């Protein structure tokens, strides 16, 4: 079975631009979570979606938004990019909502903002 | 929110040595996972261990939930074990994993 997939793998954007990152969960998983990992730190939670509803939101500005589609895939959108948004963005899926159960991570999207 | 502390922050070993990584946490948890992050950034699941002891080959883990700590044991280390090891917790309120700062492991040949 395929694991969690993310696209694109790498992305370079300019300050002020908008970006959309995509994630497909493991087949049968209904929960998708997004994390941001800056260099040298552990991943930080951004959002969790379960059954297409937002179930949790981390301490990130309103420039960050997300949604989950009927097929349980998800998009993370970031508006008005800042240099500090440069990071590895990780998507995780699980079969449960709350508690989440075991989380499985995708390979990540590496975003560079110049 | 819950506090997660991993130790040591850095560890350098010779191939074949054993090591113990520790994760302390400040509150009750639904879930505790150990991950290995490879040089390309992929987080690889090692253990899902909210309590008890598990073993997988050269790796084993123990979580003592009542005392709020977990240990990851690596025996007969290999150069391919190099990378960052993260402990991550799901609080009882659910909806997110909170990660520690990680342990950077380097195994030299």
PDB file of C-alpha atoms in Angstrom:
ATOM      1  CA  UNK A   1       0.000   0.000   0.000  1.00  0.00           C
ATOM      2  CA  UNK A   2       1.140   3.522  -0.716  1.00  0.00           C
ATOM      3  CA  UNK A   3       2.149   5.676   2.201  1.00  0.00           C
ATOM      4  CA  UNK A   4       1.347   9.321   2.726  1.00  0.00           C
ATOM      5  CA  UNK A   5       2.212  11.311  -0.392  1.00  0.00           C
ATOM      6  CA  UNK A   6       2.951  15.030  -0.667  1.00  0.00           C
ATOM      7  CA  UNK A   7       3.478  17.391  -3.558  1.00  0.00           C
ATOM      8  CA  UNK A   8       5.489  19.190  -4.635  1.00  0.00           C
ATOM      9  CA  UNK A   9       8.774  17.903  -3.199  1.00  0.00           C
ATOM     10  CA  UNK A  10      10.518  21.257  -3.376  1.00  0.00           C
ATOM     11  CA  UNK A  11       9.262  24.757  -3.972  1.00  0.00           C
ATOM     12  CA  UNK A  12      10.884  28.172  -4.264  1.00  0.00           C
ATOM     13  CA  UNK A  13       8.696  31.256  -3.808  1.00  0.00           C
ATOM     14  CA  UNK A  14       9.214  34.989  -3.418  1.00  0.00           C
ATOM     15  CA  UNK A  15       8.127  37.030  -0.409  1.00  0.00           C
ATOM     16  CA  UNK A  16       4.489  38.090  -0.656  1.00  0.00           C
ATOM     17  CA  UNK A  17       3.469  35.194  -2.900  1.00  0.00           C
ATOM     18  CA  UNK A  18       0.965  32.477  -2.119  1.00  0.00           C
ATOM     19  CA  UNK A  19       1.652  28.721  -1.972  1.00  0.00           C
ATOM     20  CA  UNK A  20      -0.496  25.580  -1.955  1.00  0.00           C
ATOM     21  CA  UNK A  21       0.848  22.278  -0.659  1.00  0.00           C
ATOM     22  CA  UNK A  22      -0.945  18.990  -1.168  1.00  0.00           C
ATOM     23  CA  UNK A  23      -1.217  15.749   0.789  1.00  0.00           C
ATOM     24  CA  UNK A  24      -2.850  12.386   0.173  1.00  0.00           C
ATOM     25  CA  UNK A  25      -3.305  10.182   3.242  1.00  0.00           C
ATOM     26  CA  UNK A  26      -2.872   6.440   3.494  1.00  0.00           C
ATOM     27  CA  UNK A  27      -5.871   4.675   1.995  1.00  0.00           C
ATOM     28  CA  UNK A  28      -8.579   4.327   4.634  1.00  0.00           C
ATOM     29  CA  UNK A  29      -7.208   7.100   6.845  1.00  0.00           C
ATOM     30  CA  UNK A  30      -9.618   9.942   7.500  1.00  0.00           C
ATOM     31  CA  UNK A  31      -7.392  12.263   9.528  1.00  0.00           C
ATOM     32  CA  UNK A  32      -4.751  14.562   8.082  1.00  0.00           C
ATOM     33  CA  UNK A  33      -2.470  16.826  10.101  1.00  0.00           C
ATOM     34  CA  UNK A  34       0.040  19.455   8.971  1.00  0.00           C
ATOM     35  CA  UNK A  35       3.340  20.320  10.665  1.00  0.00           C
ATOM     36  CA  UNK A  36       6.051  22.889  10.010  1.00  0.00           C
ATOM     37  CA  UNK A  37       9.668  22.006  10.724  1.00  0.00           C
ATOM     38  CA  UNK A  38      12.322  24.710  10.629  1.00  0.00           C
ATOM     39  CA  UNK A  39      15.980  23.762  10.562  1.00  0.00           C
ATOM     40  CA  UNK A  40      17.284  22.362  13.831  1.00  0.00           C
ATOM     41  CA  UNK A  41      13.905  22.065  15.550  1.00  0.00           C
ATOM     42  CA  UNK A  42      11.165  19.494  15.994  1.00  0.00           C
ATOM     43  CA  UNK A  43       8.010  19.721  13.872  1.00  0.00           C
ATOM     44  CA  UNK A  44       5.367  22.196  15.054  1.00  0.00           C
ATOM     45  CA  UNK A  45       1.647  21.441  14.699  1.00  0.00           C
ATOM     46  CA  UNK A  46      -0.360  23.627  12.298  1.00  0.00           C
ATOM     47  CA  UNK A  47      -3.741  21.928  11.652  1.00  0.00           C
ATOM     48  CA  UNK A  48      -5.637  18.680  12.042  1.00  0.00           C
ATOM     49  CA  UNK A  49      -8.615  17.711   9.868  1.00  0.00           C
ATOM     50  CA  UNK A  50     -10.820  14.702  10.457  1.00  0.00           C
ATOM     51  CA  UNK A  51     -13.809  13.790   8.309  1.00  0.00           C
ATOM     52  CA  UNK A  52     -13.389  17.115   6.502  1.00  0.00           C
ATOM     53  CA  UNK A  53     -13.729  19.193   9.658  1.00  0.00           C
ATOM     54  CA  UNK A  54     -10.999  21.158  11.407  1.00  0.00           C
ATOM     55  CA  UNK A  55     -10.314  19.469  14.743  1.00  0.00           C
ATOM     56  CA  UNK A  56      -7.256  21.401  15.879  1.00  0.00           C
ATOM     57  CA  UNK A  57      -5.247  24.487  15.073  1.00  0.00           C
ATOM     58  CA  UNK A  58      -1.764  25.383  16.244  1.00  0.00           C
ATOM     59  CA  UNK A  59      -0.308  28.779  17.022  1.00  0.00           C
ATOM     60  CA  UNK A  60       0.093  30.025  13.448  1.00  0.00           C
ATOM     61  CA  UNK A  61      -1.164  33.278  11.883  1.00  0.00           C
ATOM     62  CA  UNK A  62      -4.304  33.506   9.754  1.00  0.00           C
ATOM     63  CA  UNK A  63      -2.103  33.510   6.652  1.00  0.00           C
ATOM     64  CA  UNK A  64      -2.119  29.739   7.092  1.00  0.00           C
ATOM     65  CA  UNK A  65      -5.271  27.870   6.104  1.00  0.00           C
ATOM     66  CA  UNK A  66      -6.154  24.341   5.127  1.00  0.00           C
ATOM     67  CA  UNK A  67      -8.988  22.166   3.954  1.00  0.00           C
ATOM     68  CA  UNK A  68      -9.802  18.501   3.508  1.00  0.00           C
ATOM     69  CA  UNK A  69     -11.622  17.116   0.507  1.00  0.00           C
ATOM     70  CA  UNK A  70     -14.259  14.341   0.297  1.00  0.00           C
ATOM     71  CA  UNK A  71     -11.532  11.854  -0.674  1.00  0.00           C
ATOM     72  CA  UNK A  72      -9.660  12.869   2.535  1.00  0.00           C
ATOM     73  CA  UNK A  73      -6.770  14.508   0.711  1.00  0.00           C
ATOM     74  CA  UNK A  74      -5.803  17.918   2.010  1.00  0.00           C
ATOM     75  CA  UNK A  75      -4.325  21.253   0.990  1.00  0.00           C
ATOM     76  CA  UNK A  76      -2.320  23.688   3.077  1.00  0.00           C
ATOM     77  CA  UNK A  77      -2.368  27.285   1.853  1.00  0.00           C
ATOM     78  CA  UNK A  78      -0.021  30.025   2.962  1.00  0.00           C
ATOM     79  CA  UNK A  79      -0.633  33.628   1.874  1.00  0.00           C
ATOM     80  CA  UNK A  80       1.720  36.618   1.877  1.00  0.00           C
ATOM     81  CA  UNK A  81       4.817  34.479   2.315  1.00  0.00           C
ATOM     82  CA  UNK A  82       7.548  35.660   4.659  1.00  0.00           C
ATOM     83  CA  UNK A  83      11.194  34.604   4.750  1.00  0.00           C
ATOM     84  CA  UNK A  84      10.435  32.870   8.058  1.00  0.00           C
ATOM     85  CA  UNK A  85       7.983  30.537   6.330  1.00  0.00           C
ATOM     86  CA  UNK A  86      10.929  28.710   4.786  1.00  0.00           C
ATOM     87  CA  UNK A  87      10.701  25.231   6.256  1.00  0.00           C
ATOM     88  CA  UNK A  88       9.918  21.582   5.681  1.00  0.00           C
ATOM     89  CA  UNK A  89       6.147  21.088   5.688  1.00  0.00           C
ATOM     90  CA  UNK A  90       5.071  17.644   6.792  1.00  0.00           C
ATOM     91  CA  UNK A  91       1.723  15.942   6.425  1.00  0.00           C
ATOM     92  CA  UNK A  92       0.619  13.060   8.639  1.00  0.00           C
ATOM     93  CA  UNK A  93      -2.350  10.733   8.442  1.00  0.00           C
ATOM     94  CA  UNK A  94      -4.070   8.467  10.915  1.00  0.00           C
ATOM     95  CA  UNK A  95      -7.179   6.336  10.933  1.00  0.00           C
ATOM     96  CA  UNK A  96      -8.698   7.993  13.994  1.00  0.00           C
ATOM     97  CA  UNK A  97      -9.773  11.519  14.878  1.00  0.00           C
ATOM     98  CA  UNK A  98      -9.434  12.052  18.590  1.00  0.00           C
ATOM     99  CA  UNK A  99      -7.438  10.410  20.080  1.00  0.00           C
ATOM    100  CA  UNK A 100      -5.520  10.191  16.830  1.00  0.00           C
ATOM    101  CA  UNK A 101      -3.824   6.839  17.152  1.00  0.00           C
ATOM    102  CA  UNK A 102      -0.572   6.202  15.355  1.00  0.00           C
ATOM    103  CA  UNK A 103       0.487   8.953  12.962  1.00  0.00           C
ATOM    104  CA  UNK A 104       2.280   8.271   9.665  1.00  0.00           C
ATOM    105  CA  UNK A 105       4.222  11.032   7.937  1.00  0.00           C
ATOM    106  CA  UNK A 106       4.805  11.857   4.306  1.00  0.00           C
ATOM    107  CA  UNK A 107       8.196  12.824   2.831  1.00  0.00           C
ATOM    108  CA  UNK A 108       7.486  16.531   3.188  1.00  0.00           C
ATOM    109  CA  UNK A 109       7.571  19.607   0.973  1.00  0.00           C
ATOM    110  CA  UNK A 110      10.639  21.782   1.335  1.00  0.00           C
ATOM    111  CA  UNK A 111       9.623  25.432   0.878  1.00  0.00           C
ATOM    112  CA  UNK A 112      12.187  28.147   0.329  1.00  0.00           C
ATOM    113  CA  UNK A 113      11.048  31.774   0.412  1.00  0.00           C
ATOM    114  CA  UNK A 114      13.469  34.310  -1.100  1.00  0.00           C
TER     115      UNK A 114
ATOM    116  CA  UNK B   1       0.569  22.749  26.690  1.00  0.00           C
ATOM    117  CA  UNK B   2       2.584  19.660  27.405  1.00  0.00           C
ATOM    118  CA  UNK B   3       6.362  19.967  27.754  1.00  0.00           C
ATOM    119  CA  UNK B   4       8.635  17.389  26.114  1.00  0.00           C
ATOM    120  CA  UNK B   5      12.325  17.135  26.950  1.00  0.00           C
ATOM    121  CA  UNK B   6      14.722  14.829  25.139  1.00  0.00           C
ATOM    122  CA  UNK B   7      18.219  13.915  26.230  1.00  0.00           C
ATOM    123  CA  UNK B   8      20.965  13.932  25.287  1.00  0.00           C
ATOM    124  CA  UNK B   9      20.713  16.554  22.508  1.00  0.00           C
ATOM    125  CA  UNK B  10      23.722  15.048  20.732  1.00  0.00           C
ATOM    126  CA  UNK B  11      25.301  11.610  20.861  1.00  0.00           C
ATOM    127  CA  UNK B  12      28.363  10.293  19.032  1.00  0.00           C
ATOM    128  CA  UNK B  13      29.042   6.557  19.028  1.00  0.00           C
ATOM    129  CA  UNK B  14      31.362   4.050  17.466  1.00  0.00           C
ATOM    130  CA  UNK B  15      29.722   1.346  15.386  1.00  0.00           C
ATOM    131  CA  UNK B  16      28.683  -1.546  17.592  1.00  0.00           C
ATOM    132  CA  UNK B  17      28.046   0.517  20.713  1.00  0.00           C
ATOM    133  CA  UNK B  18      24.752   0.620  22.611  1.00  0.00           C
ATOM    134  CA  UNK B  19      22.824   3.768  23.535  1.00  0.00           C
ATOM    135  CA  UNK B  20      19.802   4.969  25.481  1.00  0.00           C
ATOM    136  CA  UNK B  21      17.755   8.021  24.505  1.00  0.00           C
ATOM    137  CA  UNK B  22      15.349   9.556  27.005  1.00  0.00           C
ATOM    138  CA  UNK B  23      12.088  11.482  26.675  1.00  0.00           C
ATOM    139  CA  UNK B  24      10.521  13.204  29.696  1.00  0.00           C
ATOM    140  CA  UNK B  25       7.066  14.739  29.531  1.00  0.00           C
ATOM    141  CA  UNK B  26       5.029  16.929  31.821  1.00  0.00           C
ATOM    142  CA  UNK B  27       1.467  15.581  31.634  1.00  0.00           C
ATOM    143  CA  UNK B  28      -0.696  12.549  30.872  1.00  0.00           C
ATOM    144  CA  UNK B  29      -0.735  11.430  27.245  1.00  0.00           C
ATOM    145  CA  UNK B  30      -2.956   9.416  24.905  1.00  0.00           C
ATOM    146  CA  UNK B  31      -0.115   8.422  22.664  1.00  0.00           C
ATOM    147  CA  UNK B  32       3.679   8.443  22.469  1.00  0.00           C
ATOM    148  CA  UNK B  33       5.655   7.783  19.322  1.00  0.00           C
ATOM    149  CA  UNK B  34       9.361   7.525  18.535  1.00  0.00           C
ATOM    150  CA  UNK B  35      10.543   8.582  15.075  1.00  0.00           C
ATOM    151  CA  UNK B  36      13.834   8.519  13.198  1.00  0.00           C
ATOM    152  CA  UNK B  37      14.295  11.394  10.764  1.00  0.00           C
ATOM    153  CA  UNK B  38      16.618  10.531   7.911  1.00  0.00           C
ATOM    154  CA  UNK B  39      18.869  13.068   6.150  1.00  0.00           C
ATOM    155  CA  UNK B  40      16.147  13.707   3.544  1.00  0.00           C
ATOM    156  CA  UNK B  41      13.642  14.719   6.213  1.00  0.00           C
ATOM    157  CA  UNK B  42      11.436  11.634   6.187  1.00  0.00           C
ATOM    158  CA  UNK B  43      10.049  10.740   9.608  1.00  0.00           C
ATOM    159  CA  UNK B  44      10.153   6.976  10.011  1.00  0.00           C
ATOM    160  CA  UNK B  45       7.918   5.354  12.604  1.00  0.00           C
ATOM    161  CA  UNK B  46       9.880   3.371  15.148  1.00  0.00           C
ATOM    162  CA  UNK B  47       7.423   2.739  17.963  1.00  0.00           C
ATOM    163  CA  UNK B  48       3.865   3.602  18.951  1.00  0.00           C
ATOM    164  CA  UNK B  49       4.183   3.099  22.704  1.00  0.00           C
ATOM    165  CA  UNK B  50       1.859   4.984  25.090  1.00  0.00           C
ATOM    166  CA  UNK B  51       2.864   2.469  27.775  1.00  0.00           C
ATOM    167  CA  UNK B  52       4.827  -0.740  28.242  1.00  0.00           C
ATOM    168  CA  UNK B  53       7.772  -2.199  26.362  1.00  0.00           C
ATOM    169  CA  UNK B  54       8.213  -3.087  22.688  1.00  0.00           C
ATOM    170  CA  UNK B  55      11.091  -4.479  20.684  1.00  0.00           C
ATOM    171  CA  UNK B  56      11.882  -4.414  16.986  1.00  0.00           C
ATOM    172  CA  UNK B  57      15.198  -5.957  16.055  1.00  0.00           C
ATOM    173  CA  UNK B  58      18.052  -3.965  17.563  1.00  0.00           C
ATOM    174  CA  UNK B  59      15.680  -1.298  18.839  1.00  0.00           C
ATOM    175  CA  UNK B  60      13.445  -1.400  21.866  1.00  0.00           C
ATOM    176  CA  UNK B  61      11.400   1.166  23.775  1.00  0.00           C
ATOM    177  CA  UNK B  62       9.853   1.458  27.201  1.00  0.00           C
ATOM    178  CA  UNK B  63       7.269   3.994  28.357  1.00  0.00           C
ATOM    179  CA  UNK B  64       6.439   4.433  32.042  1.00  0.00           C
ATOM    180  CA  UNK B  65       3.370   6.632  31.775  1.00  0.00           C
ATOM    181  CA  UNK B  66       2.899   6.997  35.538  1.00  0.00           C
ATOM    182  CA  UNK B  67       6.415   8.466  35.835  1.00  0.00           C
ATOM    183  CA  UNK B  68       6.148  10.401  32.552  1.00  0.00           C
ATOM    184  CA  UNK B  69       9.151   9.168  30.667  1.00  0.00           C
ATOM    185  CA  UNK B  70      10.062   6.955  27.755  1.00  0.00           C
ATOM    186  CA  UNK B  71      13.358   5.350  26.770  1.00  0.00           C
ATOM    187  CA  UNK B  72      14.597   4.256  23.353  1.00  0.00           C
ATOM    188  CA  UNK B  73      17.384   1.654  23.337  1.00  0.00           C
ATOM    189  CA  UNK B  74      19.616   1.108  20.329  1.00  0.00           C
ATOM    190  CA  UNK B  75      21.911  -1.900  20.501  1.00  0.00           C
ATOM    191  CA  UNK B  76      24.881  -2.758  18.270  1.00  0.00           C
ATOM    192  CA  UNK B  77      24.558   0.590  16.494  1.00  0.00           C
ATOM    193  CA  UNK B  78      25.252   0.871  12.754  1.00  0.00           C
ATOM    194  CA  UNK B  79      26.179   3.882  10.640  1.00  0.00           C
ATOM    195  CA  UNK B  80      22.702   3.771   9.117  1.00  0.00           C
ATOM    196  CA  UNK B  81      21.262   4.534  12.569  1.00  0.00           C
ATOM    197  CA  UNK B  82      22.627   8.083  12.249  1.00  0.00           C
ATOM    198  CA  UNK B  83      20.063  10.868  12.153  1.00  0.00           C
ATOM    199  CA  UNK B  84      17.703  12.671  14.492  1.00  0.00           C
ATOM    200  CA  UNK B  85      15.461  10.746  16.870  1.00  0.00           C
ATOM    201  CA  UNK B  86      12.235  12.418  17.976  1.00  0.00           C
ATOM    202  CA  UNK B  87       9.813  11.628  20.732  1.00  0.00           C
ATOM    203  CA  UNK B  88       6.281  12.942  20.065  1.00  0.00           C
ATOM    204  CA  UNK B  89       3.273  12.968  22.354  1.00  0.00           C
ATOM    205  CA  UNK B  90      -0.460  13.327  21.912  1.00  0.00           C
ATOM    206  CA  UNK B  91      -1.995  15.112  24.876  1.00  0.00           C
ATOM    207  CA  UNK B  92      -5.204  13.786  26.392  1.00  0.00           C
ATOM    208  CA  UNK B  93      -7.010  16.731  24.807  1.00  0.00           C
ATOM    209  CA  UNK B  94      -6.058  15.157  21.479  1.00  0.00           C
ATOM    210  CA  UNK B  95      -5.728  16.623  17.964  1.00  0.00           C
ATOM    211  CA  UNK B  96      -1.964  17.134  17.814  1.00  0.00           C
ATOM    212  CA  UNK B  97       1.477  15.633  18.335  1.00  0.00           C
ATOM    213  CA  UNK B  98       3.930  17.688  20.369  1.00  0.00           C
ATOM    214  CA  UNK B  99       7.526  16.928  19.475  1.00  0.00           C
ATOM    215  CA  UNK B 100      10.672  17.166  21.531  1.00  0.00           C
ATOM    216  CA  UNK B 101      13.753  18.908  20.166  1.00  0.00           C
ATOM    217  CA  UNK B 102      15.286  15.587  19.172  1.00  0.00           C
ATOM    218  CA  UNK B 103      18.527  13.714  19.757  1.00  0.00           C
ATOM    219  CA  UNK B 104      21.116  13.977  16.966  1.00  0.00           C
ATOM    220  CA  UNK B 105      22.834  10.596  16.757  1.00  0.00           C
ATOM    221  CA  UNK B 106      26.061  10.096  14.825  1.00  0.00           C
ATOM    222  CA  UNK B 107      27.461   6.582  14.467  1.00  0.00           C
ATOM    223  CA  UNK B 108      31.029   6.481  13.199  1.00  0.00           C
ATOM    224  CA  UNK B 109      32.524   3.442  11.420  1.00  0.00           C
TER     225      UNK B 109
END
